[in-house]
PDB file of C-alpha atoms and ligand atoms in Angstrom:
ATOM      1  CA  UNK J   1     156.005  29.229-133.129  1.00 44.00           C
ATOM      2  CA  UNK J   2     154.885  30.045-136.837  1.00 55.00           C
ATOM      3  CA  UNK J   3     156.077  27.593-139.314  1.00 63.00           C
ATOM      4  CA  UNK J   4     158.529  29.736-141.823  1.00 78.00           C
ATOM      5  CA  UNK J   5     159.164  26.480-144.227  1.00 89.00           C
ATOM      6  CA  UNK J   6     159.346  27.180-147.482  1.00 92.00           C
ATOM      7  CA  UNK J   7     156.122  24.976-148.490  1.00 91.00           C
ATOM      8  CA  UNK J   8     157.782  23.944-152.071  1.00 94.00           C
ATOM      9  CA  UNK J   9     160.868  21.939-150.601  1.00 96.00           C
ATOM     10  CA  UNK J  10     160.318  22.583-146.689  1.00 92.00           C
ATOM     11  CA  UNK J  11     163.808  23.608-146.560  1.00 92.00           C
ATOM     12  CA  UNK J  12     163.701  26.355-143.574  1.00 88.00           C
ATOM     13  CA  UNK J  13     166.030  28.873-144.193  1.00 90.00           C
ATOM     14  CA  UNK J  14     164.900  31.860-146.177  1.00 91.00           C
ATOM     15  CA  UNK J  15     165.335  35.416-146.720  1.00 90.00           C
ATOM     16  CA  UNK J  16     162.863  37.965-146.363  1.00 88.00           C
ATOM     17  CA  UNK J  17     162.185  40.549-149.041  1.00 91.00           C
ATOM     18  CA  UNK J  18     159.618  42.482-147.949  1.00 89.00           C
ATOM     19  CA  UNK J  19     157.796  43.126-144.712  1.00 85.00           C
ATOM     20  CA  UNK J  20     154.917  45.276-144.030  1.00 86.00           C
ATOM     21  CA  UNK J  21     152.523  44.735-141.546  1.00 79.00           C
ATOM     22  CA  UNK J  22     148.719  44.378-141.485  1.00 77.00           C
ATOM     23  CA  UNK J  23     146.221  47.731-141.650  1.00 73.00           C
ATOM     24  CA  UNK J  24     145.488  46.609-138.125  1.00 73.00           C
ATOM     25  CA  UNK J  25     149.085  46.388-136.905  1.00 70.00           C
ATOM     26  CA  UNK J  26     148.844  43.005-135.321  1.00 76.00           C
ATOM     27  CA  UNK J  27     150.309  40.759-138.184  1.00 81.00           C
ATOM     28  CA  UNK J  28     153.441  41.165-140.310  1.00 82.00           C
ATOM     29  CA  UNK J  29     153.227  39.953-143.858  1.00 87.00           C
ATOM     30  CA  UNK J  30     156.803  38.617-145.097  1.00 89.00           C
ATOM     31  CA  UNK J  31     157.710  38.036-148.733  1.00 93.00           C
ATOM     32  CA  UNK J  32     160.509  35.019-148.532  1.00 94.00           C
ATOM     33  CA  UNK J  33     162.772  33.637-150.861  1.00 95.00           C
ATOM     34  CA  UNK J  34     163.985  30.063-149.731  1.00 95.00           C
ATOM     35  CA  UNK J  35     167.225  29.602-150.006  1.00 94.00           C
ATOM     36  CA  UNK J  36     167.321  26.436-151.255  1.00 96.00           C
ATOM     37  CA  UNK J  37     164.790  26.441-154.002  1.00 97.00           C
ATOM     38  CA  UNK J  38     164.803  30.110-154.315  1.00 96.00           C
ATOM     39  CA  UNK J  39     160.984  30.414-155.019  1.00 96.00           C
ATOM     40  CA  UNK J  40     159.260  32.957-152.919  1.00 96.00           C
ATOM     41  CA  UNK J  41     156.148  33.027-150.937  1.00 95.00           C
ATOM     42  CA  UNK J  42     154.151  34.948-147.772  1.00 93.00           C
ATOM     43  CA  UNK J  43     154.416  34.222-144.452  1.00 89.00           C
ATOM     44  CA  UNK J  44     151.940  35.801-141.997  1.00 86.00           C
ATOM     45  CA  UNK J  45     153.521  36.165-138.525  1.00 80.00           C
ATOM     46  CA  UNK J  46     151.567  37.643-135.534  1.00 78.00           C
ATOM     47  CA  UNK J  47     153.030  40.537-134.042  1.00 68.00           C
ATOM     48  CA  UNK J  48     153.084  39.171-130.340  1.00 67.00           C
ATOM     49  CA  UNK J  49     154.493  36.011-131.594  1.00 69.00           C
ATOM     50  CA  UNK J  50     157.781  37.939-133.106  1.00 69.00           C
ATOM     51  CA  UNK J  51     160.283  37.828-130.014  1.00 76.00           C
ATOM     52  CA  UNK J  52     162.204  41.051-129.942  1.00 81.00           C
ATOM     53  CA  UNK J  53     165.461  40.970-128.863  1.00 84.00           C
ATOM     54  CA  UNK J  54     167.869  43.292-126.887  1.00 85.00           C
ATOM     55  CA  UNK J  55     171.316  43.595-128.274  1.00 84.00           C
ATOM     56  CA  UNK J  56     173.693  44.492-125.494  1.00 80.00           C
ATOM     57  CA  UNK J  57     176.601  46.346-124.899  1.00 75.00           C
ATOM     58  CA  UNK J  58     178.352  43.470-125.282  1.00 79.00           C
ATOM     59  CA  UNK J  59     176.440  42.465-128.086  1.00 81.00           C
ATOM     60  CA  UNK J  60     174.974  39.466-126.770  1.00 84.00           C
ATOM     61  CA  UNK J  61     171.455  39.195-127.321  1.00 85.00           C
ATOM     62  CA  UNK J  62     168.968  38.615-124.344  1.00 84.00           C
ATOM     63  CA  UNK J  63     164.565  38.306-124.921  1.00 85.00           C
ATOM     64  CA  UNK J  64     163.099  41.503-124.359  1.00 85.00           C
ATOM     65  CA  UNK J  65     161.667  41.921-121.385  1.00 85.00           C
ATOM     66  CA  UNK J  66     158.761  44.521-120.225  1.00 87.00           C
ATOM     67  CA  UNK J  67     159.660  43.501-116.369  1.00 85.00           C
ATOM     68  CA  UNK J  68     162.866  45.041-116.278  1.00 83.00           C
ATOM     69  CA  UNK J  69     161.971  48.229-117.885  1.00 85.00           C
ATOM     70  CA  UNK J  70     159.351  48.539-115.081  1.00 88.00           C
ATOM     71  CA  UNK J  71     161.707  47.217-112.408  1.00 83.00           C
ATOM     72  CA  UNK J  72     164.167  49.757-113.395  1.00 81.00           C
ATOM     73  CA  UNK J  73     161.029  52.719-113.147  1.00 86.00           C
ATOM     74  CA  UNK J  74     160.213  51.648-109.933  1.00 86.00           C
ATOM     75  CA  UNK J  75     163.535  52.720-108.481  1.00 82.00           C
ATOM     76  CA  UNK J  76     163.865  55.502-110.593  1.00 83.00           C
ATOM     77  CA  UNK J  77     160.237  56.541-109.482  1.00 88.00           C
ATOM     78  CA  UNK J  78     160.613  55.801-105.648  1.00 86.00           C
ATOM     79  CA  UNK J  79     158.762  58.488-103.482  1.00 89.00           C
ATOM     80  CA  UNK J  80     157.862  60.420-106.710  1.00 90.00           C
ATOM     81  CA  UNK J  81     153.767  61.145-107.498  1.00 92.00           C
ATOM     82  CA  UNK J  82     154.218  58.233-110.089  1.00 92.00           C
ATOM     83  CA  UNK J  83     151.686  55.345-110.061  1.00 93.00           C
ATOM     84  CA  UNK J  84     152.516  51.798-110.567  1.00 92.00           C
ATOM     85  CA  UNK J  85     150.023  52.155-113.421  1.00 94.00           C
ATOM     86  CA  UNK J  86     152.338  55.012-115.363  1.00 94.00           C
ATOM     87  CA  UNK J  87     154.947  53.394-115.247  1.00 93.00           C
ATOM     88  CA  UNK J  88     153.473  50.062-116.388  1.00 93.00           C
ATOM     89  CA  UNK J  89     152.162  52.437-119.239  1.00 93.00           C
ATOM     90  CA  UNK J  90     155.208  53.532-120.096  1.00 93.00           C
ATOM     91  CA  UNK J  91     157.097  50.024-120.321  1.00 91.00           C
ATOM     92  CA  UNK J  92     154.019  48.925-122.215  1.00 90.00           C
ATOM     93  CA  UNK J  93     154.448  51.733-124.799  1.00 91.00           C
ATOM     94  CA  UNK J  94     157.482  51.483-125.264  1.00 89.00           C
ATOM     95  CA  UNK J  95     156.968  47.404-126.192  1.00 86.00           C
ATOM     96  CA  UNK J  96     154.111  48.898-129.105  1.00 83.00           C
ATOM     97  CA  UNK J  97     156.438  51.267-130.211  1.00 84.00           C
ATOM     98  CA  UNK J  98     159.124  48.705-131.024  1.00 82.00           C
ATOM     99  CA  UNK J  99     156.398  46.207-132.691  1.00 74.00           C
ATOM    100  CA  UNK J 100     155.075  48.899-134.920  1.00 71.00           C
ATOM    101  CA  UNK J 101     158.090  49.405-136.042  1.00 70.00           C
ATOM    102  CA  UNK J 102     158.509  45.965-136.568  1.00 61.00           C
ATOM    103  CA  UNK J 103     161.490  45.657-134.985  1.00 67.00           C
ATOM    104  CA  UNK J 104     162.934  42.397-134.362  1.00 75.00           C
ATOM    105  CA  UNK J 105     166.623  43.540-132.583  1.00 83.00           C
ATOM    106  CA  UNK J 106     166.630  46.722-130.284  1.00 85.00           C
ATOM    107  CA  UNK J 107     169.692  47.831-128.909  1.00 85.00           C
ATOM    108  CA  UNK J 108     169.580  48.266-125.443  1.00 81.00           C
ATOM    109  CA  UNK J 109     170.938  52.060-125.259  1.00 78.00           C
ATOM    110  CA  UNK J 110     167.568  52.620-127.467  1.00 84.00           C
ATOM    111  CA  UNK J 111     165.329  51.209-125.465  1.00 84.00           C
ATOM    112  CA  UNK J 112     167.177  53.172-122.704  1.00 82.00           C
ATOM    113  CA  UNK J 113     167.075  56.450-124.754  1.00 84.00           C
ATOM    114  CA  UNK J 114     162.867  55.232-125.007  1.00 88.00           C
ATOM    115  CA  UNK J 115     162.579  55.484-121.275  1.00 88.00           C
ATOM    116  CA  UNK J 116     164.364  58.476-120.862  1.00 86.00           C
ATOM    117  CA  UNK J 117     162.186  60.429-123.314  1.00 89.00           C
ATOM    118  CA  UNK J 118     158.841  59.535-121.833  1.00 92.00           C
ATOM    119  CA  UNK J 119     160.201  59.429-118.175  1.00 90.00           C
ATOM    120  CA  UNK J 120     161.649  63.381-118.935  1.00 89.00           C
ATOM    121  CA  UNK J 121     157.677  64.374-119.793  1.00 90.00           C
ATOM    122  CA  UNK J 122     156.060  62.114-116.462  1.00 91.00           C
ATOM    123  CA  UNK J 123     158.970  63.618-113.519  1.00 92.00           C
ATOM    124  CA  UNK J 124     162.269  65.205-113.982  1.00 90.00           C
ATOM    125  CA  UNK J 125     163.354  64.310-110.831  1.00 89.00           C
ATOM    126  CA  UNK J 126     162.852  60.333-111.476  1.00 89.00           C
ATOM    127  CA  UNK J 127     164.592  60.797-115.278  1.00 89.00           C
ATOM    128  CA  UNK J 128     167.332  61.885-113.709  1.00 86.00           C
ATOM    129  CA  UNK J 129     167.780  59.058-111.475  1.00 83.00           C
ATOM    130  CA  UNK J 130     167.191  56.905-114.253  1.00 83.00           C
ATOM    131  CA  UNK J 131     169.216  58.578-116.379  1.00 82.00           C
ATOM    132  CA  UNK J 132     172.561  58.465-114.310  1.00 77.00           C
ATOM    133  CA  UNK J 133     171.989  54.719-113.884  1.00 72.00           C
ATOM    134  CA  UNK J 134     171.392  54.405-117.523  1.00 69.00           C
ATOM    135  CA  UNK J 135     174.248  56.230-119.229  1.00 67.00           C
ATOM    136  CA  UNK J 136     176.422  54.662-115.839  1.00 62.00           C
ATOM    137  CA  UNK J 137     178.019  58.600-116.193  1.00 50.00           C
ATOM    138  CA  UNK J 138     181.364  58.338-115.484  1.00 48.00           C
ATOM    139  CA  UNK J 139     181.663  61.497-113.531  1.00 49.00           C
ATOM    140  CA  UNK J 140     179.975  64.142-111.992  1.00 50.00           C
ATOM    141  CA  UNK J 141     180.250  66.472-114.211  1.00 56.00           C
ATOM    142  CA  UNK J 142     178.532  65.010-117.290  1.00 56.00           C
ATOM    143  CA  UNK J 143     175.633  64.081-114.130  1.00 53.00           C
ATOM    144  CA  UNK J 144     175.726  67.922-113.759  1.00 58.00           C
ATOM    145  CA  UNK J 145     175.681  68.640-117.375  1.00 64.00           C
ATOM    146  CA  UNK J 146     172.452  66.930-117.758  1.00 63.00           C
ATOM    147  CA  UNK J 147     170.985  67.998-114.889  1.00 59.00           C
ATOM    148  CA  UNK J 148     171.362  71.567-116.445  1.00 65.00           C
ATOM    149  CA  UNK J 149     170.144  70.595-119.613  1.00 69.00           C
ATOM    150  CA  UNK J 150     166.924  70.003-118.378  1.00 64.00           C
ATOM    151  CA  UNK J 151     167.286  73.359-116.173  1.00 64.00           C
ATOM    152  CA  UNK J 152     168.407  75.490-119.880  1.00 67.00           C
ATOM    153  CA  UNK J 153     164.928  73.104-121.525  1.00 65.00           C
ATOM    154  CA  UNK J 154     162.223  73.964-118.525  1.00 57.00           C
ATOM    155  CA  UNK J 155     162.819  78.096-118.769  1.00 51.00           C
TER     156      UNK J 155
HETATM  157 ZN1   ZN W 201     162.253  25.903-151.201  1.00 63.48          ZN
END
C-alpha cells in the first residue's frame, strides 16, 4: 500500500483534485488537498496497486476479481470453439479497460454489459448464455427478444 499522508501534518485523509495518469498508463498522478491542513500535494499511485472495486446490486462493494469473470466464460463458453486463452483475454481486457479509465468503483451490471460486448463479437451462441444468466431475465420473452436482436443485427 502507497502512503497517501499528507507529508506537512501526516494527517491521512485528503481529497483528490485532479487525477491523470502517466504517458505510459501505469501510474496515476493525484493532486490532494489534506483535509486537515488543507495544503495540497502529488501522490503517485501505481495502477496495479489501485484496487478496483465492484459495486453490487445491493450496493455492497466486493474486490474485483478477474477469476470470476473467467469462471463465468467458461460456462458460458462450454462446448463452443472458444479457447481457455480467449476468454482469459477477454477477462484480462476488460481489467485494462477499467484501469485506463482509472476507475476505482465499477458497477457490476458494467462490467457485465463489458463481457457481453466482447463475448457478442467471439460466439453468439455463448453471449447468449451469458447473457440470460447476466440480466437473470425474468421471462422468456425478453430471452427471446434478445435472441432476435442479435438475429435483426447479423442480416
Ligand atoms: Zn496536512
Amino acid at each position: 500500500m502507497i502512503c497517501l499522508k499528507c507529508p506537512f501534518c501526516f494527517y491521512d485523509e485528503s481529497k483528490v483534485v485532479d487525477s491523470r495518469s502517466t504517458d505510459d498508463n501505469t501510474t496515476i498522478r493525484r493532486r490532494r488537498e489534506c483535509s486537515s491542513c488543507g495544503r495540497r500535494y502529488t501522490t503517485y499511485e501505481k495502477i496495479e496497486d489501485i484496487p478496483i472495486l465492484v459495486v453490487k446490486r445491493d450496493s455492497t462493494r466486493e474486490n474485483f476479481n478477474r477469476e470470476k469473470i473467467v469462471n463465468g466464460l467458461i460456462i458460458a463458453c462450454q462446448k463452443r470453439p472458444i479457447s481457455r486463452k480467449q476468454i482469459e483475454e477477454l477477462a484480462e481486457d476488460i481489467e485494462k479497460n477499467i484501469s485506463n479509465n482509472m476507475l476505482t468503483e465499477v458497477e457490476s451490471s458494467v462490467i457485465g454489459e463489458m463481457v457481453m460486448d466482447r463475448l457478442k463479437n467471439l460466439d453468439e451462441v455463448s453471449y447468449v448464455r451469458f447473457a440470460s444468466v447476466y440480466r437473470e431475465f425474468k421471462d422468456i420473452t425478453t430471452f427471446i427478444e434478445e435472441i432476435n436482436v442479435l438475429r435483426t443485427n447479423n442480416k
